[in-house]
CSV table of C-alpha atoms in Angstrom, one decimal:
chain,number,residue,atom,x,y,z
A,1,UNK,CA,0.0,0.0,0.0
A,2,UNK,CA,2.1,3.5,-1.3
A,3,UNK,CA,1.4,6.4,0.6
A,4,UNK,CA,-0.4,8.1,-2.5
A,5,UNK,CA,-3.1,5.6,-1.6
A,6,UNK,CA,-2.8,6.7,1.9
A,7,UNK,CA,-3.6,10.2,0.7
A,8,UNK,CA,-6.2,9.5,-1.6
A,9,UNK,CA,-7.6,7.7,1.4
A,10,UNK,CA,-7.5,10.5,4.0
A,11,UNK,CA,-8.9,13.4,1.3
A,12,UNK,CA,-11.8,11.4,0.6
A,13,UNK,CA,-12.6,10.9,4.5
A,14,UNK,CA,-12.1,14.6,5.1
A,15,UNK,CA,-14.6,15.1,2.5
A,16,UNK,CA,-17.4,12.6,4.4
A,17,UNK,CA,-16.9,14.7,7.3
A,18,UNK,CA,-16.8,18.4,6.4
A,19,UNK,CA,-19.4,17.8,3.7
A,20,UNK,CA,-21.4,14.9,4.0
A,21,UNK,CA,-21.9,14.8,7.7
A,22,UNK,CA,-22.9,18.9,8.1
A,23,UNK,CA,-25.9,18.6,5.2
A,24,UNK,CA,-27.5,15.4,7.6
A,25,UNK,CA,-27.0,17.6,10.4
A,26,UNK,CA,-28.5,21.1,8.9
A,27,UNK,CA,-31.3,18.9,6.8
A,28,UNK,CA,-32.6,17.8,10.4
A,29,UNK,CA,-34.5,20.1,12.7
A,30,UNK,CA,-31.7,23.1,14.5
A,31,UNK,CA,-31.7,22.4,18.1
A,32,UNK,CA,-29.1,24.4,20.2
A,33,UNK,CA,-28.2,22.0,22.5
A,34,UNK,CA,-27.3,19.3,20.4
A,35,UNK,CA,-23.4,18.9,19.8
A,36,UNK,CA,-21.4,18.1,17.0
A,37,UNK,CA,-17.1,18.0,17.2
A,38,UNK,CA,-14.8,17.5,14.4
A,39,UNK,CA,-11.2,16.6,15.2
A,40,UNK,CA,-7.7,16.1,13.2
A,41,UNK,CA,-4.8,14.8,14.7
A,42,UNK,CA,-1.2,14.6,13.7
A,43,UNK,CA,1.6,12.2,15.9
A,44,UNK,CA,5.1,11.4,15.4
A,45,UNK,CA,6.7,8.8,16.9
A,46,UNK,CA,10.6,8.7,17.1
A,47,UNK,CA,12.2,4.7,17.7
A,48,UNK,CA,15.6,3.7,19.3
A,49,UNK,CA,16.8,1.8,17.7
A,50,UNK,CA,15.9,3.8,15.0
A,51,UNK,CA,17.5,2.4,12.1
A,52,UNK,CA,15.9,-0.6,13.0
A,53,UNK,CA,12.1,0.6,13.4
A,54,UNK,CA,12.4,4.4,12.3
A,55,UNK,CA,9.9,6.6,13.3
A,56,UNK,CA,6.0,6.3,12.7
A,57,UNK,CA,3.8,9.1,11.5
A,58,UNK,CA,0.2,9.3,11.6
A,59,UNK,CA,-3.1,11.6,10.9
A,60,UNK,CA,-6.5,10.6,12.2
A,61,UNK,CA,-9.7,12.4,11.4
A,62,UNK,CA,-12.5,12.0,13.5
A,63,UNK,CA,-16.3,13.1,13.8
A,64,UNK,CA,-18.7,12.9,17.2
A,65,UNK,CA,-22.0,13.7,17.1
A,66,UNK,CA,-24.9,13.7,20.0
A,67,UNK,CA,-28.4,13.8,19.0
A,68,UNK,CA,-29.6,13.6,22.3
A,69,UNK,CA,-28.3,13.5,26.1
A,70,UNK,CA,-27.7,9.9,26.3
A,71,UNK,CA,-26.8,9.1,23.0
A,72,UNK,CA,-23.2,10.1,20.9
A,73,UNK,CA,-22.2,8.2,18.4
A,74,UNK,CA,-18.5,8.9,16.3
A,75,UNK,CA,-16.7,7.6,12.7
A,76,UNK,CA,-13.1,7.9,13.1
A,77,UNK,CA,-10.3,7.2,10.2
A,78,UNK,CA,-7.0,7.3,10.8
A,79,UNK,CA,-3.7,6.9,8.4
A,80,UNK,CA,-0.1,5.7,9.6
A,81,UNK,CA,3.7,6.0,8.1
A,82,UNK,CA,5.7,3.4,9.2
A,83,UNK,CA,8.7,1.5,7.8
A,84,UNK,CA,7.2,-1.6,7.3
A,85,UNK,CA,4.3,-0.1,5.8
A,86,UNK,CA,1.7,2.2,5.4
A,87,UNK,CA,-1.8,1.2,6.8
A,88,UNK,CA,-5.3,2.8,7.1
A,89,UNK,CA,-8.0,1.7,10.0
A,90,UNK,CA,-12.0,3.1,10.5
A,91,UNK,CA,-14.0,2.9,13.7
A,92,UNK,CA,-17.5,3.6,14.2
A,93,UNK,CA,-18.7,3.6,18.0
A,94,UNK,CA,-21.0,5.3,20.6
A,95,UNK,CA,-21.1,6.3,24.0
A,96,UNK,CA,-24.7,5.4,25.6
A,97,UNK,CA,-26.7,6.5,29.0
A,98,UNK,CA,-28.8,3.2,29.4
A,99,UNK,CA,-30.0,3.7,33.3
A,100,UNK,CA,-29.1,6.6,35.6
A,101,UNK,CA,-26.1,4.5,37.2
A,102,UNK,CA,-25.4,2.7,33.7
A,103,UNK,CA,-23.7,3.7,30.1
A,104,UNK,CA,-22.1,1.8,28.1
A,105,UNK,CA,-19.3,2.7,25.3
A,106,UNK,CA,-19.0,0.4,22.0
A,107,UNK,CA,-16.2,0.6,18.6
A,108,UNK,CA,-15.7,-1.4,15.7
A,109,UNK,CA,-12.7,-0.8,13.9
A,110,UNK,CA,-11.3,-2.6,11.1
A,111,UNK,CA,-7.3,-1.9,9.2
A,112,UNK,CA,-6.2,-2.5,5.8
A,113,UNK,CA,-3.9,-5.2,5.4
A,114,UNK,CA,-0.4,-4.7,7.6
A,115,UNK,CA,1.7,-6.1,10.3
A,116,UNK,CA,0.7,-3.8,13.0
A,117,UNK,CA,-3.0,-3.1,12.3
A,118,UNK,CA,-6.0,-5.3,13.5
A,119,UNK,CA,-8.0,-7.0,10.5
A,120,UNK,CA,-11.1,-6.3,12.7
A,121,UNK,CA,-11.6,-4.9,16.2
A,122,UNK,CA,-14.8,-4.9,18.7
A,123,UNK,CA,-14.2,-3.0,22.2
A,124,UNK,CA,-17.4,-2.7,24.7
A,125,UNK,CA,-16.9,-1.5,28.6
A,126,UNK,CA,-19.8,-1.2,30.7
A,127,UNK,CA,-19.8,1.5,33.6
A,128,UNK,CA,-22.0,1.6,36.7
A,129,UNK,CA,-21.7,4.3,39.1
A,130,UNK,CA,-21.9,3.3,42.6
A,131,UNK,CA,-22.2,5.5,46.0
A,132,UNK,CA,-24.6,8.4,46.9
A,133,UNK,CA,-22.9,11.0,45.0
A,134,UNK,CA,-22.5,8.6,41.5
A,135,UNK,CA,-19.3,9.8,41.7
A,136,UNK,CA,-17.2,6.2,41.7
A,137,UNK,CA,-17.6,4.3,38.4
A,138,UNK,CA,-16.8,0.2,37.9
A,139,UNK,CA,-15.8,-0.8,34.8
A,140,UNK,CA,-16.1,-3.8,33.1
A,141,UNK,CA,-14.7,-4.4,29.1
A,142,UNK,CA,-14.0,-6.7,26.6
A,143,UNK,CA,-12.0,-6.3,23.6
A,144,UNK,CA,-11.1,-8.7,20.9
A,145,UNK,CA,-9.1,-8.2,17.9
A,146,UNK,CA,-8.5,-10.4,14.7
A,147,UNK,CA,-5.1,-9.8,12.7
A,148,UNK,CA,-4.2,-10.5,9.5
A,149,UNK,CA,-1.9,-13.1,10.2
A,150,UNK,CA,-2.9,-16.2,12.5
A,151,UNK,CA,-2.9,-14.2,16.1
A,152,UNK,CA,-6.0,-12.7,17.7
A,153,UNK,CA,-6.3,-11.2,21.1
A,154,UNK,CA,-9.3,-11.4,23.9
A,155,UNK,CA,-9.0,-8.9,26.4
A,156,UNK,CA,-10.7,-8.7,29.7
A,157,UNK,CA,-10.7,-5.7,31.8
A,158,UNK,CA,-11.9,-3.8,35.1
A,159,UNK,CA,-11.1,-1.4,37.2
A,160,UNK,CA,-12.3,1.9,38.9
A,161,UNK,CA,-12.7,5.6,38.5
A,162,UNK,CA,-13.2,8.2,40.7
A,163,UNK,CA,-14.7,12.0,40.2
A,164,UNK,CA,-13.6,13.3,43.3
A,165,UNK,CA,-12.4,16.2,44.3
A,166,UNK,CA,-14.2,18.5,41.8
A,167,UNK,CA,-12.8,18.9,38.7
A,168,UNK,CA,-10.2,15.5,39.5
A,169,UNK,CA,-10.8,12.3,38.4
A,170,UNK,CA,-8.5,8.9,39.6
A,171,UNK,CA,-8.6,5.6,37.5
A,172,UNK,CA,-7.0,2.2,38.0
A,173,UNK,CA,-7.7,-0.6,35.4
A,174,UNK,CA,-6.3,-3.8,35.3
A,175,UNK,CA,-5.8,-6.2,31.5
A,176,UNK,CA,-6.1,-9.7,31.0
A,177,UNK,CA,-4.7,-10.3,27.6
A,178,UNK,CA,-5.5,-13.8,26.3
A,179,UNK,CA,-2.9,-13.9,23.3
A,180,UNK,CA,-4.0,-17.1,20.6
A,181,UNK,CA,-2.5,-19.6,19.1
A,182,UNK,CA,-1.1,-21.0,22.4
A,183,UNK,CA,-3.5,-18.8,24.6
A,184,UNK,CA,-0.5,-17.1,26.1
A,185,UNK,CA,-1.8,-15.1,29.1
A,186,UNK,CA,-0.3,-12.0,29.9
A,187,UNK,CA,-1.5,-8.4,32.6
A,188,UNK,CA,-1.3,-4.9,32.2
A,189,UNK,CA,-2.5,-1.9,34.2
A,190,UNK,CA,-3.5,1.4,34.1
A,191,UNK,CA,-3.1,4.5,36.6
A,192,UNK,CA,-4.4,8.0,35.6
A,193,UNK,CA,-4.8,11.3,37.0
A,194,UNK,CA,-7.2,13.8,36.0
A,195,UNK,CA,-7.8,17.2,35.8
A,196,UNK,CA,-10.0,19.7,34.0
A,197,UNK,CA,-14.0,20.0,33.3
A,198,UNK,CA,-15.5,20.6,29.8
A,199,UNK,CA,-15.2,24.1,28.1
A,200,UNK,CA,-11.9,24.8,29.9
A,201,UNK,CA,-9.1,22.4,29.9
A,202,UNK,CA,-8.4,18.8,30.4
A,203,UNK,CA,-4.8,17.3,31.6
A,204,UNK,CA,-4.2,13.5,32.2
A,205,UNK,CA,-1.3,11.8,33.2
A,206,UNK,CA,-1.1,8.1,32.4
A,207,UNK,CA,1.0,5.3,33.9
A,208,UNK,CA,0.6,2.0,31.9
A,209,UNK,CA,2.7,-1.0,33.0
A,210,UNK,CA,2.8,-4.9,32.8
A,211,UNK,CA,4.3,-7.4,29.9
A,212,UNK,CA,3.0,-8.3,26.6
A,213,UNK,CA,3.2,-12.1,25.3
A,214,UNK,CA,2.1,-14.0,22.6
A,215,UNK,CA,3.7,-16.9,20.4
A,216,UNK,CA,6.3,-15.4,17.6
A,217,UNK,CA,4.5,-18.1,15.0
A,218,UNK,CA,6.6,-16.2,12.2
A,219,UNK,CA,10.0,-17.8,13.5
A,220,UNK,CA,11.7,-20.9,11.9
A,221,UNK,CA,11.0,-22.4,14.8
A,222,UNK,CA,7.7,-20.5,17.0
A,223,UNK,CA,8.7,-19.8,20.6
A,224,UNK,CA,7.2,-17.8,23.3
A,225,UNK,CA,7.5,-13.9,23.9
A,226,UNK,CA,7.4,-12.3,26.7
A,227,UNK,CA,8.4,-9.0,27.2
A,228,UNK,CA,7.8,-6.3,30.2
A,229,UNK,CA,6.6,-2.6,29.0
A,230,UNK,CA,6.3,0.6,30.3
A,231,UNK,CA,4.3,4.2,28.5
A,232,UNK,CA,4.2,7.3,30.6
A,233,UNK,CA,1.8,10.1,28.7
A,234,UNK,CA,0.8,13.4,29.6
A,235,UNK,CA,-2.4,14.6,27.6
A,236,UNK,CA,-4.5,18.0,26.9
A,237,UNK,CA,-7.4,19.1,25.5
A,238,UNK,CA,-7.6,22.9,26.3
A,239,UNK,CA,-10.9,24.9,24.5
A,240,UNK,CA,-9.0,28.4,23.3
A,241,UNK,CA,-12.9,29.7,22.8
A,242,UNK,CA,-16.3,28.7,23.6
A,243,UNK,CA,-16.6,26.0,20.5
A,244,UNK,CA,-13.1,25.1,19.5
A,245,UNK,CA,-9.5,24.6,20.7
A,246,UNK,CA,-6.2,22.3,20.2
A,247,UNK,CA,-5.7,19.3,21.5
A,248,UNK,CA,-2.0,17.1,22.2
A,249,UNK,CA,-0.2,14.7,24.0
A,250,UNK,CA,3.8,13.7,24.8
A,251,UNK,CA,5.1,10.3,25.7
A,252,UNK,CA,7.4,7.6,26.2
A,253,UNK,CA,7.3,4.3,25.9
A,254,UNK,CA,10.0,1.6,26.6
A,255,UNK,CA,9.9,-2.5,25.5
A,256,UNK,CA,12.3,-4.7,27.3
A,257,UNK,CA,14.6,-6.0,24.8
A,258,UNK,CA,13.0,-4.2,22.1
A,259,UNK,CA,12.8,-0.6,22.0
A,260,UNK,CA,12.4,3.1,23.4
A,261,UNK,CA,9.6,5.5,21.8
A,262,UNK,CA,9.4,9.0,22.1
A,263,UNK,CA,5.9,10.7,21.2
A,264,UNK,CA,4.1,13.2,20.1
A,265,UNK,CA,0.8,15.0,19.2
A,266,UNK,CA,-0.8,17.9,17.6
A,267,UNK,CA,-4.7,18.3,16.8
A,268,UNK,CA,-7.6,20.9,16.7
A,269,UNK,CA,-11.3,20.1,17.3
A,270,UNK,CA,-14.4,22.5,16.4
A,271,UNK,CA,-17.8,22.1,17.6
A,272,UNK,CA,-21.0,23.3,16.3
């Protein structure tokens, strides 16, 4: 896949969104409170060793829109540079208010043909709020994911989050990763730290840690991996007027015996 595919790829997306989506938006009736974001996002990723793996570019485009209080539902599409390939994904999902202590969020996703991208991906956490205040959320998730080659991944997850103080919000969440052929088993685990409320700024700091395995089927001779990671991130989403603002993040990542990765983002968002 040559990156004037890519392109052609991304232009056409842009075009569903900034044309396609605002004439079913302005063909329904106008009400003021209903919200509509459009996002683009730009990351580079620099890797050490980097003439072994380079560095990895990307661009994602993405569209939310919220017809009513308990309902929004997004299209995303995103594009990546990377020296084993170029590859293009699309995910469709929705965040949904089923009870008062219940919503639920839900993505499909599915890549063009690569080493690094899912064939097909289906993610679904459900969240309950617990105590008085509704302000401690359990969730539970599933994730699987189908890759072109012969290994698929089912993912089991939990954890909690909690809004408290105002304006701070404290997540743990722990990752069963059930790696096939072989059903290798491996953990990881979330820590974040919150800060922000909408129309002014948002600032997360995330701790992920634990090891990723799976059987290396492509060797002569297939043997088990096993290999401990660590990403630190810092994130932002700051809103520069009342409907629109930039958006970024910087981290690193490190894979034990593999490599170091130093990251970047850069995006805007617009709602209307």
């Amino acid at each position: 896949m040559n990156l004037k595919n890519e392109l052609k790829k991304t232009i056409v997306l842009a075009a569903v969104f900034f044309v396609f989506f605002p004439c079913i938006i302005h063909a329904e009736d106008a009400d003021q409170e209903k919200k509509n974001r459009i996002e683009a996002v730009f990351s580079y990723e620099y890797l050490n060793p980097n003439e072994t793996y380079g560095e990895w570019k990307g661009l994602s485009l993405a569209f939310y829109r919220t017809p009513s209080s308990d309902l929004t539902y997004f299209i995303q599409g995103g594009t990546f540079w990377r020296k084993e390939g170029n590859g293009f994904t699309g995910t469709v999902g929705a965040y949904k208010d089923w009870l008062e202590r219940l919503y639920t969020y839900s993505a499909v996703s599915a890549g063009t043909n690569s080493e690094y991208l899912p064939k097909f991906r289906i993610d679904h956490d459900f969240n309950f709020k617990l105590g008085p205040e509704k302000n401690i959320v359990w969730i539970a998730g599933i994730s699987y994911l189908q890759y072109f080659g012969d290994h698929r991944d089912l993912i089991l997850s939990t954890g909690v989050a909690l809004y408290y103080p105002e304006d701070w919000v404290w997540e743990y969440r722990i990752f069963r990763n059930d790696s096939s052929p072989g059903n290798v088993i491996s953990y990881s685990h979330l820590i974040s730290a919150g800060y922000g409320r909408e129309k002014w700024q948002w600032t997360y700091l995330d701790v992920s840690f634990g090891n990723q395995a799976y059987n290396a089927t492509n060797l002569e001779s297939p043997e088990k991996v096993d290999q401990n990671a660590l990403r630190v991130g810092l994130r932002n989403k700051t809103w520069i007027g009342k409907d629109y603002g930039v958006m970024g993040d910087v981290s690193f990542f490190k894979l034990q015996d593999g490599y170091k990765k130093y990251g970047f983002s850069l995006g805007v968002f617009k709602e209307f």
